[in-house]
Amino acid sequence: MATFKAIVIEKSDGGQKVGLTDFDEANLMEGNVTVRVEWSTVNYKDGLAITGKAPVVRRFPMIPGIDLAGSVESSSDPRWKPGDRVILNGWGLGETHLGGYAEKARVKADWLVPLPARSSARGAMAIGTAGYTAMLAVMALERHGLMPRQGPVIVTGAAGGVGSVAIAILARLGFEVIASTGRPAEADYLRALGASEIIERKELAGAAKPLGRERWAGGIDSVGSATLANVLSMTRYGGAVAACGLAGGMDLPATVAPFILRAVSLIGIDSVMCPMEKRREAWQRLGSDLDAGKIAPMISEIDLAGVPDACRRILEGGVRGRIVVKIA
């Protein structure tokens, strides 16, 4: 059987080992579509998986990578035929199912989304799970009824992948965006994306008051912990916050005061098992509501060999915007 290049995580009593290797196609997992992967990307979850800093990976050996884009090589499902251009985000890819940091992937047909006609595989991975999650968060705020005239929206972790794309989308939709970041040197970058105000992360880092001064009508939070607690305490009456990350921790040291005294809503955003209808809507919206010109300056490119180092850097807060991984 043929082999192909892949990043593989192995685990033993001595710990976790990650390396670029030749992977036997016979060892791919079950699935009815084989995809020739062209591009992937680096997300915070990929960083956790490759460094082993959180139990993201559920089976070993594992090919990490929660995103991929490429073309169908073979399919036993009538919905997909060789040459079809596809995207895959989540569904356990890189966690329970061999993932996108490889030249080939065998997956379930139900997991695939058509690559939008106006998009390239590289462009889709420049958005990736981070951008797709940002779009899901924006859609959730819209379903809540949030509109630009109601006031500003805060985006935490603003210089990261989710934050960067969220700012660009919200600004294009007419929202006033407040960007919270631990990297004040990125202020010009964030303003270029559409942020009208920059605040330092430390403003949201301390213990949250049950109710703080009302500062924003809503928010998109990728940090969690004290940051999310502070965002909630400062959300205006009837506002909503979409939570989609845990870079600052899984805990939530908050009180019920914002929910029962200000009718604030906390909306959870899951990108992994998100129903297909919402996925397709999110990718369609990304084609219309995300300015490609805003995305271009935030993209850096690496090859498969550069993935482990990029994963370490993203956990250290050293990555701005999005990293695309050239596979083929």
Coordinates of C-alpha atoms in Angstrom, one line a residue:
M1 CA 0.0 0.0 0.0
A2 CA 1.1 3.6 -0.6
T3 CA 2.4 5.8 2.1
F4 CA 2.1 9.6 2.5
K5 CA 3.5 12.3 4.7
A6 CA 1.8 13.0 8.0
I7 CA 2.3 14.5 11.5
V8 CA 1.8 11.6 13.9
I9 CA 1.4 11.8 17.7
E10 CA 2.4 8.6 19.6
K11 CA 2.1 8.0 23.3
S12 CA 4.0 5.7 25.6
D13 CA 4.8 5.4 29.3
G14 CA 7.6 8.0 28.7
G15 CA 5.1 10.6 27.4
Q16 CA 4.0 12.0 24.0
K17 CA 6.1 12.0 20.9
V18 CA 5.3 14.1 17.8
G19 CA 7.0 13.8 14.4
L20 CA 6.6 14.0 10.6
T21 CA 6.6 10.5 9.2
D22 CA 5.5 8.3 6.4
F23 CA 2.1 6.9 7.2
D24 CA 0.7 3.7 5.6
E25 CA -2.6 4.3 3.8
A26 CA -3.7 0.9 5.0
N27 CA -3.9 2.4 8.5
L28 CA -6.4 5.1 7.7
M29 CA -9.6 4.8 9.7
E30 CA -13.0 3.8 8.3
G31 CA -14.8 6.3 6.1
N32 CA -16.6 6.4 2.7
V33 CA -14.6 9.3 1.2
T34 CA -10.9 9.7 0.8
V35 CA -9.7 13.2 0.5
R36 CA -6.4 14.4 -0.9
V37 CA -5.6 17.2 1.6
E38 CA -4.1 20.4 0.2
W39 CA -4.3 22.8 3.1
S40 CA -4.9 22.8 6.8
T41 CA -4.4 25.4 9.5
V42 CA -3.3 25.8 13.2
N43 CA -5.9 26.4 15.8
Y44 CA -5.6 26.7 19.6
K45 CA -7.0 23.2 20.0
D46 CA -4.3 21.9 17.6
G47 CA -1.7 23.5 19.9
L48 CA -3.2 21.7 22.9
A49 CA -3.2 18.4 21.0
I50 CA 0.3 18.5 19.8
T51 CA 1.9 19.8 23.0
G52 CA -0.2 17.4 25.1
K53 CA -1.2 20.3 27.5
A54 CA -4.8 19.1 27.5
P55 CA -6.3 15.7 26.8
V56 CA -7.6 16.6 23.3
V57 CA -6.4 13.4 21.6
R58 CA -8.5 10.4 22.6
R59 CA -6.7 7.6 20.6
F60 CA -3.1 6.9 19.6
P61 CA -1.4 7.0 17.3
M62 CA -3.1 10.1 16.0
I63 CA -2.7 12.4 13.1
P64 CA -3.7 15.8 14.5
G65 CA -5.3 18.7 12.7
I66 CA -9.0 19.6 13.2
D67 CA -9.4 21.2 9.8
L68 CA -8.7 20.3 6.2
A69 CA -9.5 21.4 2.7
G70 CA -8.8 19.6 -0.5
S71 CA -10.3 17.4 -3.2
V72 CA -12.1 14.1 -3.2
E73 CA -9.8 11.2 -4.4
S74 CA -12.4 8.4 -4.1
S75 CA -15.9 8.1 -2.7
S76 CA -18.5 5.3 -2.2
D77 CA -21.1 7.9 -1.3
P78 CA -23.2 9.3 -4.3
R79 CA -23.1 12.8 -2.9
W80 CA -19.3 13.1 -3.6
K81 CA -17.3 12.3 -6.6
P82 CA -13.6 12.4 -7.4
G83 CA -12.4 16.0 -7.9
D84 CA -15.1 17.6 -5.7
R85 CA -13.6 20.4 -3.6
V86 CA -14.4 20.0 0.1
I87 CA -13.9 21.4 3.6
L88 CA -13.9 19.5 6.9
N89 CA -14.0 21.2 10.3
G90 CA -14.4 19.3 13.6
W91 CA -16.5 16.1 13.9
G92 CA -13.6 14.7 16.1
L93 CA -11.0 15.2 13.4
G94 CA -7.6 15.2 15.1
E95 CA -9.2 14.0 18.4
T96 CA -10.9 10.6 17.8
H97 CA -10.4 10.4 14.0
L98 CA -7.2 10.8 12.1
G99 CA -6.9 14.4 11.1
G100 CA -5.8 17.0 8.6
Y101 CA -2.0 17.2 9.1
A102 CA -1.5 14.6 6.4
E103 CA -1.5 14.3 2.6
K104 CA -4.6 12.0 2.8
A105 CA -7.6 11.6 5.0
R106 CA -10.4 9.1 5.0
V107 CA -13.6 10.5 6.5
K108 CA -17.4 10.1 6.6
A109 CA -19.3 11.8 3.8
D110 CA -21.7 13.4 6.3
W111 CA -18.8 15.5 7.7
L112 CA -17.9 17.3 4.4
V113 CA -19.0 20.7 3.3
P114 CA -18.6 21.9 -0.3
L115 CA -15.8 24.4 -0.8
P116 CA -17.7 27.7 -1.7
A117 CA -17.4 28.4 -5.4
R118 CA -15.6 31.7 -4.8
S119 CA -13.1 30.2 -2.3
S120 CA -9.8 28.5 -2.7
A121 CA -8.7 25.7 -0.3
R122 CA -6.0 28.0 1.1
G123 CA -8.6 30.7 1.6
A124 CA -10.9 28.4 3.4
M125 CA -8.1 27.3 5.8
A126 CA -7.2 30.9 6.3
I127 CA -10.6 31.1 7.9
G128 CA -10.6 27.5 9.3
T129 CA -12.3 26.4 12.5
A130 CA -11.3 29.7 14.2
G131 CA -13.1 31.8 11.6
Y132 CA -16.0 29.4 11.2
T133 CA -16.4 29.5 15.0
A134 CA -16.3 33.3 14.9
M135 CA -19.1 33.3 12.3
L136 CA -21.2 30.9 14.5
A137 CA -20.8 33.3 17.4
V138 CA -21.9 36.3 15.3
M139 CA -24.9 34.3 14.1
A140 CA -25.8 33.4 17.7
L141 CA -25.7 37.1 18.7
E142 CA -28.0 37.9 15.7
R143 CA -30.5 35.2 16.7
H144 CA -30.6 36.8 20.1
G145 CA -31.6 40.0 18.4
L146 CA -28.4 42.0 18.8
M147 CA -28.1 44.9 16.4
P148 CA -25.5 47.6 15.9
R149 CA -27.8 50.4 17.2
Q150 CA -27.9 48.7 20.6
G151 CA -24.3 49.5 21.4
P152 CA -20.7 48.2 21.1
V153 CA -19.7 44.5 21.1
I154 CA -16.5 43.4 22.9
V155 CA -14.2 40.7 21.4
T156 CA -11.7 39.1 23.8
G157 CA -8.5 37.3 22.7
A158 CA -8.8 39.9 19.9
A159 CA -5.4 39.2 18.1
G160 CA -6.0 35.5 17.9
G161 CA -7.7 33.6 15.1
V162 CA -11.3 33.7 16.4
G163 CA -10.9 37.3 17.6
S164 CA -9.4 38.6 14.4
V165 CA -12.1 37.2 12.2
A166 CA -14.9 38.2 14.6
I167 CA -13.7 41.8 14.6
A168 CA -13.6 41.8 10.8
I169 CA -17.1 40.3 10.5
L170 CA -18.7 42.5 13.2
A171 CA -17.2 45.7 11.7
R172 CA -18.4 44.8 8.2
L173 CA -21.9 44.3 9.7
G174 CA -21.8 47.8 11.2
F175 CA -21.1 47.1 14.8
E176 CA -18.8 49.2 17.0
V177 CA -16.2 46.7 18.1
I178 CA -14.1 46.9 21.3
A179 CA -11.1 44.7 21.1
S180 CA -9.5 43.2 24.3
T181 CA -6.0 42.0 23.9
G182 CA -2.9 41.1 26.0
R183 CA -0.8 42.5 23.2
P184 CA -1.2 46.2 23.1
A185 CA 1.5 46.4 20.3
E186 CA -1.2 44.9 18.0
A187 CA -3.4 47.9 18.3
D188 CA -2.8 49.1 14.7
Y189 CA -3.5 45.6 13.4
L190 CA -6.8 45.4 15.3
R191 CA -7.9 48.8 14.2
A192 CA -7.2 47.8 10.6
L193 CA -9.5 44.8 11.1
G194 CA -12.3 47.2 12.2
A195 CA -11.9 47.7 16.0
S196 CA -12.8 51.2 17.1
E197 CA -11.4 50.8 20.7
I198 CA -8.6 48.7 22.2
I199 CA -8.5 47.8 25.8
E200 CA -5.8 45.8 27.6
R201 CA -6.6 42.3 28.8
K202 CA -5.7 43.2 32.4
E203 CA -8.9 45.3 32.6
L204 CA -10.8 42.1 32.5
A205 CA -8.4 39.9 34.4
G206 CA -9.2 40.6 38.1
A207 CA -12.0 39.2 40.2
A208 CA -15.4 40.1 38.6
K209 CA -17.9 42.2 40.5
P210 CA -21.4 40.7 40.6
L211 CA -22.4 43.7 38.4
G212 CA -20.0 46.1 36.9
R213 CA -20.6 49.3 34.9
E214 CA -22.6 48.5 31.8
R215 CA -20.1 48.9 28.9
W216 CA -21.3 46.8 25.9
A217 CA -24.4 45.3 24.4
G218 CA -22.8 41.9 23.7
G219 CA -19.5 40.1 23.3
I220 CA -17.6 37.2 21.7
D221 CA -15.3 35.5 24.2
S222 CA -12.5 33.0 23.4
V223 CA -10.8 33.3 26.8
G224 CA -13.1 32.0 29.5
S225 CA -12.4 32.2 33.2
A226 CA -12.2 35.6 34.9
T227 CA -12.2 37.4 31.5
L228 CA -15.6 35.9 30.6
A229 CA -16.9 36.7 34.2
N230 CA -15.9 40.3 33.8
V231 CA -17.4 40.6 30.3
L232 CA -20.7 39.2 31.7
S233 CA -20.8 41.6 34.6
M234 CA -20.3 44.6 32.3
T235 CA -22.9 43.6 29.7
R236 CA -25.9 45.9 29.3
Y237 CA -29.4 44.9 30.1
G238 CA -30.8 42.3 27.8
G239 CA -27.4 41.7 26.1
A240 CA -25.7 38.5 25.1
V241 CA -22.3 37.0 25.2
A242 CA -21.2 34.1 22.9
A243 CA -18.5 31.9 24.6
C244 CA -16.4 29.8 22.4
G245 CA -13.0 29.3 24.0
L246 CA -11.0 28.6 27.1
A247 CA -7.5 30.0 26.6
G248 CA -7.7 31.6 30.0
G249 CA -9.2 28.5 31.8
M250 CA -12.3 26.4 32.0
D251 CA -13.6 27.9 35.2
L252 CA -16.2 30.7 35.3
P253 CA -15.8 32.7 38.6
A254 CA -19.0 34.6 38.2
T255 CA -22.4 35.1 39.9
V256 CA -25.9 34.8 38.6
A257 CA -26.4 38.6 39.0
P258 CA -26.0 39.5 35.3
F259 CA -28.5 36.8 34.3
I260 CA -31.3 37.5 36.8
L261 CA -30.8 41.3 37.3
R262 CA -29.9 42.4 33.8
A263 CA -31.4 39.5 31.7
V264 CA -28.0 38.8 30.1
S265 CA -27.7 35.7 28.1
L266 CA -24.6 33.4 27.9
I267 CA -24.6 31.5 24.6
G268 CA -22.4 28.5 24.2
I269 CA -20.8 28.0 20.7
D270 CA -19.7 24.5 19.6
S271 CA -18.0 24.1 16.3
V272 CA -17.2 20.4 16.5
M273 CA -20.6 18.7 16.4
C274 CA -22.5 21.7 15.0
P275 CA -25.4 20.6 12.7
M276 CA -24.8 20.6 9.0
E277 CA -27.4 23.3 8.3
K278 CA -25.6 25.8 10.5
R279 CA -22.3 24.8 9.1
R280 CA -23.4 25.5 5.5
E281 CA -25.0 28.8 6.6
A282 CA -21.8 29.8 8.4
W283 CA -19.6 29.1 5.3
Q284 CA -22.0 30.9 3.1
R285 CA -22.0 33.9 5.4
L286 CA -18.3 33.9 5.5
G287 CA -18.3 34.4 1.8
S288 CA -20.5 37.5 2.0
D289 CA -19.7 39.0 5.4
L290 CA -16.0 38.6 5.7
D291 CA -13.8 41.0 3.7
A292 CA -11.1 39.0 2.1
G293 CA -8.9 42.0 2.0
K294 CA -9.0 42.2 5.8
I295 CA -8.0 38.6 6.1
A296 CA -4.9 38.7 3.8
P297 CA -2.6 40.6 6.2
M298 CA -3.4 38.3 9.1
I299 CA -2.2 35.1 7.3
S300 CA 1.2 33.4 7.7
E301 CA 2.1 30.2 5.9
I302 CA 4.0 27.1 6.9
D303 CA 4.5 23.5 5.8
L304 CA 3.9 20.3 7.7
A305 CA 7.3 20.4 9.3
G306 CA 6.6 23.7 10.8
V307 CA 3.4 22.6 12.6
P308 CA 4.8 21.5 16.0
D309 CA 6.6 24.8 16.5
A310 CA 3.5 26.8 15.4
C311 CA 1.4 24.8 17.9
R312 CA 3.8 25.7 20.7
R313 CA 3.7 29.4 19.7
I314 CA -0.1 29.6 19.6
L315 CA -0.3 28.4 23.2
E316 CA 2.3 31.0 24.2
G317 CA 0.2 33.8 22.7
G318 CA 2.8 34.3 20.0
V319 CA 0.5 34.0 17.0
R320 CA -1.3 36.9 15.4
G321 CA -4.2 36.1 13.1
R322 CA -4.2 32.8 11.2
I323 CA -1.6 30.2 10.1
V324 CA -2.3 28.1 7.0
V325 CA -0.4 24.8 6.5
K326 CA 0.5 23.9 3.0
I327 CA 0.1 20.1 2.7
A328 CA 0.4 19.3 -1.0

